[in-house]
Amino acid sequence: MATNHSSSNRELIGAFAIVTLQAAAAIFFLVDSIDEIILQLGTGIDLPVIMECLVAVALIAGVIMGARHTRKLMAEAHRREGALAIARGALAEILKLRFAEWQLSAGESEVALFAIKGCSVSEIASLRNTAAGTVRSQLSQIYAKAGVTSQSMLTSIFLDELL
């Protein structure tokens, strides 16, 4: 999660830097074009200078639109992060309620959580520093208490509740 947040911050800083650079370039280009127009006021303004001004204005409009779009995207990303946090909280609450309902021990709850996350018996045994046979025995007890016969069925209970 911290890596995701750090990556999001880097992307935000990168987007801000690009928009700032584009804005500076657009302003420079516009000022240069206006300067050329002022110089040509007495002799007549030629078409290339007028085109430079139009391009500079279009560039500034593009920077403004890009900044607005980036802001909208960041707001949407923030909203989605909030929704994801709510979903995580909901899942955690559902897990807690079901584990209590099934009267799982602390060890069984931990094994069940690893199983729901998709860990294999050997991975769970390694993570808990126990024998694979112990994990298999705990999984059998968990499945019996939950009324399921497999890891995928156990996981589906929680997916069904979230959907």
PDB file of N, CA, C and O in Angstrom, residues 19-96:
ATOM      1  N   VAL A  19       2.953  19.974 -16.500  1.00  0.00           N
ATOM      2  CA  VAL A  19       2.001  21.074 -16.719  1.00  0.00           C
ATOM      3  C   VAL A  19       2.688  22.415 -16.478  1.00  0.00           C
ATOM      4  O   VAL A  19       2.488  23.374 -17.233  1.00  0.00           O
ATOM      5  N   THR A  20       3.517  22.486 -15.448  1.00  0.00           N
ATOM      6  CA  THR A  20       4.246  23.729 -15.153  1.00  0.00           C
ATOM      7  C   THR A  20       5.202  24.077 -16.294  1.00  0.00           C
ATOM      8  O   THR A  20       5.270  25.239 -16.724  1.00  0.00           O
ATOM      9  N   LEU A  21       5.921  23.087 -16.791  1.00  0.00           N
ATOM     10  CA  LEU A  21       6.844  23.318 -17.906  1.00  0.00           C
ATOM     11  C   LEU A  21       6.084  23.755 -19.166  1.00  0.00           C
ATOM     12  O   LEU A  21       6.501  24.684 -19.863  1.00  0.00           O
ATOM     13  N   GLN A  22       4.962  23.108 -19.437  1.00  0.00           N
ATOM     14  CA  GLN A  22       4.147  23.490 -20.596  1.00  0.00           C
ATOM     15  C   GLN A  22       3.621  24.919 -20.439  1.00  0.00           C
ATOM     16  O   GLN A  22       3.609  25.688 -21.403  1.00  0.00           O
ATOM     17  N   ALA A  23       3.182  25.254 -19.235  1.00  0.00           N
ATOM     18  CA  ALA A  23       2.674  26.610 -18.995  1.00  0.00           C
ATOM     19  C   ALA A  23       3.778  27.639 -19.195  1.00  0.00           C
ATOM     20  O   ALA A  23       3.550  28.685 -19.830  1.00  0.00           O
ATOM     21  N   ALA A  24       4.959  27.350 -18.684  1.00  0.00           N
ATOM     22  CA  ALA A  24       6.074  28.286 -18.852  1.00  0.00           C
ATOM     23  C   ALA A  24       6.421  28.451 -20.324  1.00  0.00           C
ATOM     24  O   ALA A  24       6.646  29.577 -20.805  1.00  0.00           O
ATOM     25  N   ALA A  25       6.454  27.349 -21.067  1.00  0.00           N
ATOM     26  CA  ALA A  25       6.756  27.421 -22.495  1.00  0.00           C
ATOM     27  C   ALA A  25       5.670  28.205 -23.239  1.00  0.00           C
ATOM     28  O   ALA A  25       5.974  29.021 -24.120  1.00  0.00           O
ATOM     29  N   ALA A  26       4.412  27.963 -22.896  1.00  0.00           N
ATOM     30  CA  ALA A  26       3.309  28.664 -23.553  1.00  0.00           C
ATOM     31  C   ALA A  26       3.374  30.163 -23.283  1.00  0.00           C
ATOM     32  O   ALA A  26       3.189  30.977 -24.192  1.00  0.00           O
ATOM     33  N   ILE A  27       3.646  30.534 -22.038  1.00  0.00           N
ATOM     34  CA  ILE A  27       3.742  31.958 -21.694  1.00  0.00           C
ATOM     35  C   ILE A  27       4.917  32.601 -22.419  1.00  0.00           C
ATOM     36  O   ILE A  27       4.793  33.701 -22.970  1.00  0.00           O
ATOM     37  N   PHE A  28       6.056  31.920 -22.438  1.00  0.00           N
ATOM     38  CA  PHE A  28       7.220  32.450 -23.153  1.00  0.00           C
ATOM     39  C   PHE A  28       6.890  32.669 -24.627  1.00  0.00           C
ATOM     40  O   PHE A  28       7.186  33.706 -25.204  1.00  0.00           O
ATOM     41  N   PHE A  29       6.246  31.668 -25.237  1.00  0.00           N
ATOM     42  CA  PHE A  29       5.896  31.731 -26.647  1.00  0.00           C
ATOM     43  C   PHE A  29       4.920  32.874 -26.908  1.00  0.00           C
ATOM     44  O   PHE A  29       5.057  33.622 -27.882  1.00  0.00           O
ATOM     45  N   LEU A  30       3.936  33.049 -26.026  1.00  0.00           N
ATOM     46  CA  LEU A  30       2.954  34.122 -26.177  1.00  0.00           C
ATOM     47  C   LEU A  30       3.619  35.495 -26.027  1.00  0.00           C
ATOM     48  O   LEU A  30       3.364  36.411 -26.837  1.00  0.00           O
ATOM     49  N   VAL A  31       4.466  35.660 -25.014  1.00  0.00           N
ATOM     50  CA  VAL A  31       5.155  36.938 -24.804  1.00  0.00           C
ATOM     51  C   VAL A  31       6.034  37.259 -26.007  1.00  0.00           C
ATOM     52  O   VAL A  31       6.068  38.405 -26.476  1.00  0.00           O
ATOM     53  N   ASP A  32       6.734  36.255 -26.535  1.00  0.00           N
ATOM     54  CA  ASP A  32       7.584  36.459 -27.706  1.00  0.00           C
ATOM     55  C   ASP A  32       6.751  36.897 -28.913  1.00  0.00           C
ATOM     56  O   ASP A  32       7.141  37.808 -29.654  1.00  0.00           O
ATOM     57  N   SER A  33       5.607  36.271 -29.086  1.00  0.00           N
ATOM     58  CA  SER A  33       4.728  36.623 -30.214  1.00  0.00           C
ATOM     59  C   SER A  33       4.183  38.040 -30.067  1.00  0.00           C
ATOM     60  O   SER A  33       4.130  38.808 -31.043  1.00  0.00           O
ATOM     61  N   ILE A  34       3.769  38.393 -28.861  1.00  0.00           N
ATOM     62  CA  ILE A  34       3.258  39.746 -28.614  1.00  0.00           C
ATOM     63  C   ILE A  34       4.358  40.772 -28.856  1.00  0.00           C
ATOM     64  O   ILE A  34       4.116  41.841 -29.441  1.00  0.00           O
ATOM     65  N   ASP A  35       5.562  40.447 -28.434  1.00  0.00           N
ATOM     66  CA  ASP A  35       6.702  41.338 -28.658  1.00  0.00           C
ATOM     67  C   ASP A  35       6.916  41.571 -30.155  1.00  0.00           C
ATOM     68  O   ASP A  35       7.157  42.711 -30.591  1.00  0.00           O
ATOM     69  N   GLU A  36       6.818  40.510 -30.939  1.00  0.00           N
ATOM     70  CA  GLU A  36       6.985  40.650 -32.396  1.00  0.00           C
ATOM     71  C   GLU A  36       5.857  41.483 -32.999  1.00  0.00           C
ATOM     72  O   GLU A  36       6.077  42.273 -33.919  1.00  0.00           O
ATOM     73  N   ILE A  37       4.639  41.319 -32.491  1.00  0.00           N
ATOM     74  CA  ILE A  37       3.513  42.118 -32.986  1.00  0.00           C
ATOM     75  C   ILE A  37       3.754  43.597 -32.699  1.00  0.00           C
ATOM     76  O   ILE A  37       3.529  44.462 -33.557  1.00  0.00           O
ATOM     77  N   ILE A  38       4.209  43.894 -31.489  1.00  0.00           N
ATOM     78  CA  ILE A  38       4.491  45.286 -31.119  1.00  0.00           C
ATOM     79  C   ILE A  38       5.553  45.881 -32.042  1.00  0.00           C
ATOM     80  O   ILE A  38       5.434  47.023 -32.496  1.00  0.00           O
ATOM     81  N   LEU A  39       6.585  45.092 -32.334  1.00  0.00           N
ATOM     82  CA  LEU A  39       7.640  45.566 -33.237  1.00  0.00           C
ATOM     83  C   LEU A  39       7.112  45.817 -34.653  1.00  0.00           C
ATOM     84  O   LEU A  39       7.596  46.693 -35.359  1.00  0.00           O
ATOM     85  N   GLN A  40       6.118  45.050 -35.083  1.00  0.00           N
ATOM     86  CA  GLN A  40       5.608  45.162 -36.446  1.00  0.00           C
ATOM     87  C   GLN A  40       4.404  46.096 -36.561  1.00  0.00           C
ATOM     88  O   GLN A  40       3.861  46.267 -37.657  1.00  0.00           O
ATOM     89  N   LEU A  41       3.967  46.706 -35.485  1.00  0.00           N
ATOM     90  CA  LEU A  41       2.786  47.588 -35.533  1.00  0.00           C
ATOM     91  C   LEU A  41       2.950  48.712 -36.559  1.00  0.00           C
ATOM     92  O   LEU A  41       1.996  49.030 -37.273  1.00  0.00           O
ATOM     93  N   GLY A  42       4.103  49.290 -36.633  1.00  0.00           N
ATOM     94  CA  GLY A  42       4.313  50.403 -37.567  1.00  0.00           C
ATOM     95  C   GLY A  42       4.444  49.950 -39.012  1.00  0.00           C
ATOM     96  O   GLY A  42       4.056  50.663 -39.940  1.00  0.00           O
ATOM     97  N   THR A  43       4.967  48.750 -39.243  1.00  0.00           N
ATOM     98  CA  THR A  43       5.227  48.281 -40.611  1.00  0.00           C
ATOM     99  C   THR A  43       4.161  47.331 -41.137  1.00  0.00           C
ATOM    100  O   THR A  43       4.196  46.956 -42.296  1.00  0.00           O
ATOM    101  N   GLY A  44       3.284  46.903 -40.288  1.00  0.00           N
ATOM    102  CA  GLY A  44       2.257  45.945 -40.699  1.00  0.00           C
ATOM    103  C   GLY A  44       2.584  44.547 -40.159  1.00  0.00           C
ATOM    104  O   GLY A  44       3.696  44.067 -40.298  1.00  0.00           O
ATOM    105  N   ILE A  45       1.606  43.951 -39.576  1.00  0.00           N
ATOM    106  CA  ILE A  45       1.798  42.628 -38.953  1.00  0.00           C
ATOM    107  C   ILE A  45       1.671  41.570 -40.046  1.00  0.00           C
ATOM    108  O   ILE A  45       0.679  41.520 -40.774  1.00  0.00           O
ATOM    109  N   ASP A  46       2.672  40.680 -40.106  1.00  0.00           N
ATOM    110  CA  ASP A  46       2.613  39.640 -41.138  1.00  0.00           C
ATOM    111  C   ASP A  46       1.942  38.370 -40.589  1.00  0.00           C
ATOM    112  O   ASP A  46       1.784  38.174 -39.386  1.00  0.00           O
ATOM    113  N   LEU A  47       1.547  37.504 -41.485  1.00  0.00           N
ATOM    114  CA  LEU A  47       0.799  36.287 -41.166  1.00  0.00           C
ATOM    115  C   LEU A  47       1.554  35.349 -40.229  1.00  0.00           C
ATOM    116  O   LEU A  47       0.940  34.797 -39.296  1.00  0.00           O
ATOM    117  N   PRO A  48       2.855  35.109 -40.396  1.00  0.00           N
ATOM    118  CA  PRO A  48       3.551  34.202 -39.469  1.00  0.00           C
ATOM    119  C   PRO A  48       3.468  34.648 -38.006  1.00  0.00           C
ATOM    120  O   PRO A  48       3.321  33.822 -37.107  1.00  0.00           O
ATOM    121  N   VAL A  49       3.520  35.931 -37.749  1.00  0.00           N
ATOM    122  CA  VAL A  49       3.431  36.425 -36.371  1.00  0.00           C
ATOM    123  C   VAL A  49       2.026  36.188 -35.818  1.00  0.00           C
ATOM    124  O   VAL A  49       1.852  35.784 -34.655  1.00  0.00           O
ATOM    125  N   ILE A  50       1.023  36.421 -36.641  1.00  0.00           N
ATOM    126  CA  ILE A  50      -0.364  36.172 -36.217  1.00  0.00           C
ATOM    127  C   ILE A  50      -0.548  34.683 -35.915  1.00  0.00           C
ATOM    128  O   ILE A  50      -1.163  34.306 -34.914  1.00  0.00           O
ATOM    129  N   MET A  51       0.020  33.831 -36.758  1.00  0.00           N
ATOM    130  CA  MET A  51      -0.063  32.383 -36.538  1.00  0.00           C
ATOM    131  C   MET A  51       0.643  31.992 -35.233  1.00  0.00           C
ATOM    132  O   MET A  51       0.145  31.141 -34.488  1.00  0.00           O
ATOM    133  N   GLU A  52       1.806  32.622 -34.967  1.00  0.00           N
ATOM    134  CA  GLU A  52       2.519  32.337 -33.719  1.00  0.00           C
ATOM    135  C   GLU A  52       1.650  32.693 -32.517  1.00  0.00           C
ATOM    136  O   GLU A  52       1.608  31.949 -31.530  1.00  0.00           O
ATOM    137  N   CYS A  53       0.960  33.802 -32.584  1.00  0.00           N
ATOM    138  CA  CYS A  53       0.071  34.207 -31.491  1.00  0.00           C
ATOM    139  C   CYS A  53      -1.071  33.209 -31.315  1.00  0.00           C
ATOM    140  O   CYS A  53      -1.408  32.829 -30.189  1.00  0.00           O
ATOM    141  N   LEU A  54      -1.670  32.796 -32.414  1.00  0.00           N
ATOM    142  CA  LEU A  54      -2.765  31.827 -32.341  1.00  0.00           C
ATOM    143  C   LEU A  54      -2.282  30.496 -31.771  1.00  0.00           C
ATOM    144  O   LEU A  54      -2.968  29.876 -30.946  1.00  0.00           O
ATOM    145  N   VAL A  55      -1.105  30.069 -32.206  1.00  0.00           N
ATOM    146  CA  VAL A  55      -0.543  28.820 -31.681  1.00  0.00           C
ATOM    147  C   VAL A  55      -0.259  28.965 -30.184  1.00  0.00           C
ATOM    148  O   VAL A  55      -0.522  28.047 -29.400  1.00  0.00           O
ATOM    149  N   ALA A  56       0.269  30.103 -29.762  1.00  0.00           N
ATOM    150  CA  ALA A  56       0.555  30.336 -28.339  1.00  0.00           C
ATOM    151  C   ALA A  56      -0.735  30.300 -27.516  1.00  0.00           C
ATOM    152  O   ALA A  56      -0.779  29.703 -26.442  1.00  0.00           O
ATOM    153  N   VAL A  57      -1.788  30.927 -28.027  1.00  0.00           N
ATOM    154  CA  VAL A  57      -3.076  30.909 -27.323  1.00  0.00           C
ATOM    155  C   VAL A  57      -3.620  29.481 -27.249  1.00  0.00           C
ATOM    156  O   VAL A  57      -4.125  29.048 -26.206  1.00  0.00           O
ATOM    157  N   ALA A  58      -3.511  28.747 -28.354  1.00  0.00           N
ATOM    158  CA  ALA A  58      -3.963  27.347 -28.360  1.00  0.00           C
ATOM    159  C   ALA A  58      -3.161  26.508 -27.368  1.00  0.00           C
ATOM    160  O   ALA A  58      -3.715  25.651 -26.674  1.00  0.00           O
ATOM    161  N   LEU A  59      -1.860  26.765 -27.296  1.00  0.00           N
ATOM    162  CA  LEU A  59      -1.010  26.049 -26.355  1.00  0.00           C
ATOM    163  C   LEU A  59      -1.421  26.343 -24.919  1.00  0.00           C
ATOM    164  O   LEU A  59      -1.525  25.436 -24.093  1.00  0.00           O
ATOM    165  N   ILE A  60      -1.714  27.588 -24.615  1.00  0.00           N
ATOM    166  CA  ILE A  60      -2.165  27.955 -23.267  1.00  0.00           C
ATOM    167  C   ILE A  60      -3.513  27.284 -22.968  1.00  0.00           C
ATOM    168  O   ILE A  60      -3.723  26.755 -21.878  1.00  0.00           O
ATOM    169  N   ALA A  61      -4.409  27.285 -23.945  1.00  0.00           N
ATOM    170  CA  ALA A  61      -5.703  26.616 -23.756  1.00  0.00           C
ATOM    171  C   ALA A  61      -5.496  25.120 -23.496  1.00  0.00           C
ATOM    172  O   ALA A  61      -6.154  24.525 -22.640  1.00  0.00           O
ATOM    173  N   GLY A  62      -4.560  24.529 -24.221  1.00  0.00           N
ATOM    174  CA  GLY A  62      -4.251  23.109 -24.012  1.00  0.00           C
ATOM    175  C   GLY A  62      -3.691  22.845 -22.624  1.00  0.00           C
ATOM    176  O   GLY A  62      -4.037  21.842 -21.989  1.00  0.00           O
ATOM    177  N   VAL A  63      -2.849  23.735 -22.147  1.00  0.00           N
ATOM    178  CA  VAL A  63      -2.292  23.595 -20.793  1.00  0.00           C
ATOM    179  C   VAL A  63      -3.417  23.677 -19.760  1.00  0.00           C
ATOM    180  O   VAL A  63      -3.479  22.876 -18.823  1.00  0.00           O
ATOM    181  N   ILE A  64      -4.311  24.631 -19.941  1.00  0.00           N
ATOM    182  CA  ILE A  64      -5.430  24.786 -19.004  1.00  0.00           C
ATOM    183  C   ILE A  64      -6.317  23.546 -19.020  1.00  0.00           C
ATOM    184  O   ILE A  64      -6.678  23.008 -17.965  1.00  0.00           O
ATOM    185  N   MET A  65      -6.646  23.061 -20.227  1.00  0.00           N
ATOM    186  CA  MET A  65      -7.481  21.862 -20.325  1.00  0.00           C
ATOM    187  C   MET A  65      -6.766  20.646 -19.735  1.00  0.00           C
ATOM    188  O   MET A  65      -7.380  19.823 -19.050  1.00  0.00           O
ATOM    189  N   GLY A  66      -5.461  20.529 -19.992  1.00  0.00           N
ATOM    190  CA  GLY A  66      -4.689  19.423 -19.443  1.00  0.00           C
ATOM    191  C   GLY A  66      -4.645  19.462 -17.924  1.00  0.00           C
ATOM    192  O   GLY A  66      -4.775  18.434 -17.259  1.00  0.00           O
ATOM    193  N   ALA A  67      -4.478  20.660 -17.376  1.00  0.00           N
ATOM    194  CA  ALA A  67      -4.450  20.805 -15.916  1.00  0.00           C
ATOM    195  C   ALA A  67      -5.807  20.439 -15.312  1.00  0.00           C
ATOM    196  O   ALA A  67      -5.878  19.751 -14.291  1.00  0.00           O
ATOM    197  N   ARG A  68      -6.879  20.883 -15.957  1.00  0.00           N
ATOM    198  CA  ARG A  68      -8.230  20.542 -15.468  1.00  0.00           C
ATOM    199  C   ARG A  68      -8.466  19.040 -15.534  1.00  0.00           C
ATOM    200  O   ARG A  68      -9.007  18.444 -14.603  1.00  0.00           O
ATOM    201  N   HIS A  69      -8.074  18.437 -16.639  1.00  0.00           N
ATOM    202  CA  HIS A  69      -8.263  16.994 -16.806  1.00  0.00           C
ATOM    203  C   HIS A  69      -7.432  16.227 -15.767  1.00  0.00           C
ATOM    204  O   HIS A  69      -7.923  15.255 -15.178  1.00  0.00           O
ATOM    205  N   THR A  70      -6.204  16.655 -15.537  1.00  0.00           N
ATOM    206  CA  THR A  70      -5.360  16.011 -14.533  1.00  0.00           C
ATOM    207  C   THR A  70      -5.990  16.131 -13.156  1.00  0.00           C
ATOM    208  O   THR A  70      -6.008  15.170 -12.380  1.00  0.00           O
ATOM    209  N   ARG A  71      -6.537  17.306 -12.861  1.00  0.00           N
ATOM    210  CA  ARG A  71      -7.199  17.498 -11.571  1.00  0.00           C
ATOM    211  C   ARG A  71      -8.407  16.575 -11.428  1.00  0.00           C
ATOM    212  O   ARG A  71      -8.628  15.977 -10.373  1.00  0.00           O
ATOM    213  N   LYS A  72      -9.181  16.421 -12.502  1.00  0.00           N
ATOM    214  CA  LYS A  72     -10.335  15.517 -12.462  1.00  0.00           C
ATOM    215  C   LYS A  72      -9.888  14.069 -12.251  1.00  0.00           C
ATOM    216  O   LYS A  72     -10.496  13.327 -11.483  1.00  0.00           O
ATOM    217  N   LEU A  73      -8.823  13.674 -12.946  1.00  0.00           N
ATOM    218  CA  LEU A  73      -8.311  12.314 -12.797  1.00  0.00           C
ATOM    219  C   LEU A  73      -7.814  12.057 -11.377  1.00  0.00           C
ATOM    220  O   LEU A  73      -8.048  10.987 -10.814  1.00  0.00           O
ATOM    221  N   MET A  74      -7.151  13.044 -10.801  1.00  0.00           N
ATOM    222  CA  MET A  74      -6.667  12.891  -9.430  1.00  0.00           C
ATOM    223  C   MET A  74      -7.838  12.801  -8.450  1.00  0.00           C
ATOM    224  O   MET A  74      -7.804  12.014  -7.504  1.00  0.00           O
ATOM    225  N   ALA A  75      -8.885  13.575  -8.662  1.00  0.00           N
ATOM    226  CA  ALA A  75     -10.064  13.514  -7.803  1.00  0.00           C
ATOM    227  C   ALA A  75     -10.735  12.149  -7.922  1.00  0.00           C
ATOM    228  O   ALA A  75     -11.152  11.563  -6.916  1.00  0.00           O
ATOM    229  N   GLU A  76     -10.824  11.628  -9.129  1.00  0.00           N
ATOM    230  CA  GLU A  76     -11.407  10.305  -9.346  1.00  0.00           C
ATOM    231  C   GLU A  76     -10.565   9.224  -8.686  1.00  0.00           C
ATOM    232  O   GLU A  76     -11.095   8.304  -8.061  1.00  0.00           O
ATOM    233  N   ALA A  77      -9.251   9.316  -8.794  1.00  0.00           N
ATOM    234  CA  ALA A  77      -8.360   8.348  -8.156  1.00  0.00           C
ATOM    235  C   ALA A  77      -8.530   8.400  -6.636  1.00  0.00           C
ATOM    236  O   ALA A  77      -8.572   7.359  -5.970  1.00  0.00           O
ATOM    237  N   HIS A  78      -8.655   9.591  -6.104  1.00  0.00           N
ATOM    238  CA  HIS A  78      -8.856   9.750  -4.663  1.00  0.00           C
ATOM    239  C   HIS A  78     -10.189   9.130  -4.238  1.00  0.00           C
ATOM    240  O   HIS A  78     -10.273   8.454  -3.208  1.00  0.00           O
ATOM    241  N   ARG A  79     -11.217   9.354  -5.039  1.00  0.00           N
ATOM    242  CA  ARG A  79     -12.535   8.773  -4.732  1.00  0.00           C
ATOM    243  C   ARG A  79     -12.471   7.258  -4.751  1.00  0.00           C
ATOM    244  O   ARG A  79     -13.001   6.576  -3.877  1.00  0.00           O
ATOM    245  N   ARG A  80     -11.780   6.704  -5.750  1.00  0.00           N
ATOM    246  CA  ARG A  80     -11.660   5.243  -5.851  1.00  0.00           C
ATOM    247  C   ARG A  80     -10.842   4.660  -4.707  1.00  0.00           C
ATOM    248  O   ARG A  80     -11.159   3.585  -4.212  1.00  0.00           O
ATOM    249  N   GLU A  81      -9.800   5.366  -4.290  1.00  0.00           N
ATOM    250  CA  GLU A  81      -9.024   4.909  -3.133  1.00  0.00           C
ATOM    251  C   GLU A  81      -9.905   4.855  -1.888  1.00  0.00           C
ATOM    252  O   GLU A  81      -9.813   3.931  -1.091  1.00  0.00           O
ATOM    253  N   GLY A  82     -10.772   5.857  -1.752  1.00  0.00           N
ATOM    254  CA  GLY A  82     -11.703   5.872  -0.622  1.00  0.00           C
ATOM    255  C   GLY A  82     -12.673   4.701  -0.675  1.00  0.00           C
ATOM    256  O   GLY A  82     -12.932   4.045   0.337  1.00  0.00           O
ATOM    257  N   ALA A  83     -13.199   4.428  -1.866  1.00  0.00           N
ATOM    258  CA  ALA A  83     -14.124   3.299  -2.029  1.00  0.00           C
ATOM    259  C   ALA A  83     -13.424   1.975  -1.749  1.00  0.00           C
ATOM    260  O   ALA A  83     -14.004   1.073  -1.131  1.00  0.00           O
ATOM    261  N   LEU A  84     -12.182   1.865  -2.194  1.00  0.00           N
ATOM    262  CA  LEU A  84     -11.412   0.642  -1.946  1.00  0.00           C
ATOM    263  C   LEU A  84     -11.163   0.462  -0.453  1.00  0.00           C
ATOM    264  O   LEU A  84     -11.256  -0.652   0.066  1.00  0.00           O
ATOM    265  N   ALA A  85     -10.864   1.536   0.237  1.00  0.00           N
ATOM    266  CA  ALA A  85     -10.649   1.466   1.683  1.00  0.00           C
ATOM    267  C   ALA A  85     -11.920   1.010   2.393  1.00  0.00           C
ATOM    268  O   ALA A  85     -11.866   0.205   3.328  1.00  0.00           O
ATOM    269  N   ILE A  86     -13.064   1.499   1.924  1.00  0.00           N
ATOM    270  CA  ILE A  86     -14.348   1.082   2.500  1.00  0.00           C
ATOM    271  C   ILE A  86     -14.574  -0.399   2.255  1.00  0.00           C
ATOM    272  O   ILE A  86     -14.972  -1.138   3.146  1.00  0.00           O
ATOM    273  N   ALA A  87     -14.277  -0.851   1.022  1.00  0.00           N
ATOM    274  CA  ALA A  87     -14.445  -2.271   0.695  1.00  0.00           C
ATOM    275  C   ALA A  87     -13.525  -3.138   1.544  1.00  0.00           C
ATOM    276  O   ALA A  87     -13.921  -4.205   2.024  1.00  0.00           O
ATOM    277  N   ARG A  88     -12.281  -2.684   1.727  1.00  0.00           N
ATOM    278  CA  ARG A  88     -11.350  -3.446   2.581  1.00  0.00           C
ATOM    279  C   ARG A  88     -11.894  -3.545   3.996  1.00  0.00           C
ATOM    280  O   ARG A  88     -11.811  -4.584   4.636  1.00  0.00           O
ATOM    281  N   GLY A  89     -12.398  -2.425   4.486  1.00  0.00           N
ATOM    282  CA  GLY A  89     -12.962  -2.420   5.828  1.00  0.00           C
ATOM    283  C   GLY A  89     -14.167  -3.334   5.932  1.00  0.00           C
ATOM    284  O   GLY A  89     -14.333  -4.050   6.919  1.00  0.00           O
ATOM    285  N   ALA A  90     -14.988  -3.331   4.882  1.00  0.00           N
ATOM    286  CA  ALA A  90     -16.172  -4.200   4.862  1.00  0.00           C
ATOM    287  C   ALA A  90     -15.752  -5.663   4.860  1.00  0.00           C
ATOM    288  O   ALA A  90     -16.318  -6.491   5.580  1.00  0.00           O
ATOM    289  N   LEU A  91     -14.747  -5.996   4.061  1.00  0.00           N
ATOM    290  CA  LEU A  91     -14.267  -7.373   4.016  1.00  0.00           C
ATOM    291  C   LEU A  91     -13.702  -7.783   5.366  1.00  0.00           C
ATOM    292  O   LEU A  91     -13.978  -8.886   5.849  1.00  0.00           O
ATOM    293  N   ALA A  92     -12.930  -6.909   5.977  1.00  0.00           N
ATOM    294  CA  ALA A  92     -12.357  -7.225   7.287  1.00  0.00           C
ATOM    295  C   ALA A  92     -13.459  -7.481   8.310  1.00  0.00           C
ATOM    296  O   ALA A  92     -13.371  -8.416   9.123  1.00  0.00           O
ATOM    297  N   GLU A  93     -14.516  -6.664   8.247  1.00  0.00           N
ATOM    298  CA  GLU A  93     -15.637  -6.845   9.176  1.00  0.00           C
ATOM    299  C   GLU A  93     -16.375  -8.156   8.896  1.00  0.00           C
ATOM    300  O   GLU A  93     -16.746  -8.873   9.829  1.00  0.00           O
ATOM    301  N   ILE A  94     -16.575  -8.478   7.631  1.00  0.00           N
ATOM    302  CA  ILE A  94     -17.245  -9.731   7.265  1.00  0.00           C
ATOM    303  C   ILE A  94     -16.415 -10.923   7.738  1.00  0.00           C
ATOM    304  O   ILE A  94     -16.952 -11.887   8.285  1.00  0.00           O
ATOM    305  N   LEU A  95     -15.096 -10.868   7.517  1.00  0.00           N
ATOM    306  CA  LEU A  95     -14.213 -11.949   7.968  1.00  0.00           C
ATOM    307  C   LEU A  95     -14.340 -12.130   9.482  1.00  0.00           C
ATOM    308  O   LEU A  95     -14.509 -13.257   9.972  1.00  0.00           O
ATOM    309  N   LYS A  96     -14.264 -11.039  10.205  1.00  0.00           N
ATOM    310  CA  LYS A  96     -14.334 -11.081  11.664  1.00  0.00           C
ATOM    311  C   LYS A  96     -15.658 -11.710  12.129  1.00  0.00           C
ATOM    312  O   LYS A  96     -15.670 -12.566  13.021  1.00  0.00           O
TER     313      LYS A  96
END
